[in-house]
């Protein structure tokens, strides 16, 4: 049973930065594509950024130029560096497979004050 543990969220002022981490249990991490999602109150969960096993990345338009997804296969960890944060980035952030194939973790809350 794969477990996802997200961390790194917090309260930050608009324009600030946060680095989120997601540790994935299990031995298959290096071979899989990972995705960061977020869900704001009253809204559907949305894809933020994707990284393939080979390190190729894609981003939602809202994240382009501000967020960077990366991975450390030795640590079974995927990261999301978030810069120039805006109030509309406030949400609970999750990692998972494409299409959310694993059980969701608890997520990490990001709050951005204006």
Coordinates of N, CA, C and O in Angstrom, one line a residue, residues 6 21 26 28 33 52 55-56 58 64 70-71 80 92 100-101 109 114:
X6 N 2.5 14.6 2.4 CA 2.8 15.9 2.0 C 3.2 16.8 3.2 O 2.7 16.6 4.3
X21 N 6.9 19.3 -0.1 CA 7.5 18.0 -0.3 C 6.5 17.0 -0.2 O 5.5 17.1 0.5
X26 N 7.4 3.0 -0.9 CA 7.4 2.0 -1.9 C 8.6 2.1 -2.8 O 9.3 3.2 -2.8
X28 N 8.7 1.9 -6.3 CA 8.5 2.1 -7.7 C 8.6 3.6 -8.1 O 8.4 4.0 -9.2
X33 N 5.4 8.7 -13.1 CA 5.1 10.1 -13.2 C 4.4 10.6 -12.0 O 3.5 9.9 -11.5
X52 N 7.7 13.6 -15.1 CA 7.8 12.2 -15.5 C 9.0 11.6 -14.8 O 9.8 12.2 -14.1
X55 N 12.1 13.2 -15.7 CA 12.3 14.6 -15.3 C 11.7 15.6 -16.2 O 11.8 16.8 -16.0
X56 N 10.9 15.2 -17.2 CA 10.2 16.2 -18.0 C 9.0 16.8 -17.2 O 8.4 16.1 -16.4
X58 N 5.6 19.6 -16.8 CA 4.5 20.4 -17.4 C 3.8 21.1 -16.3 O 3.8 20.6 -15.1
X64 N 2.8 28.4 -14.4 CA 3.9 28.6 -15.2 C 4.7 29.8 -14.9 O 4.1 30.9 -14.6
X70 N 10.1 19.2 -9.0 CA 11.3 18.5 -9.1 C 11.2 17.2 -8.3 O 10.2 17.0 -7.6
X71 N 12.2 16.3 -8.5 CA 12.1 15.0 -7.8 C 13.5 14.6 -7.3 O 14.5 14.9 -8.0
X80 N 7.6 20.8 -4.8 CA 7.0 21.9 -5.6 C 7.5 23.2 -4.9 O 7.1 23.6 -3.8
X92 N -5.3 23.4 -0.4 CA -4.6 22.2 0.1 C -3.9 21.6 -1.1 O -4.6 21.3 -2.1
X100 N -4.9 10.6 -10.1 CA -5.1 10.3 -8.7 C -5.3 8.8 -8.5 O -6.2 8.4 -7.7
X101 N -4.4 8.0 -8.9 CA -4.5 6.6 -8.9 C -4.3 6.0 -7.5 O -4.8 4.9 -7.2
X109 N -1.6 22.4 3.7 CA -2.3 23.6 3.6 C -1.4 24.8 3.2 O -0.4 25.0 3.9
X114 N -2.9 38.6 1.6 CA -2.8 39.7 0.7 C -2.2 40.9 1.4 O -2.1 41.0 2.6

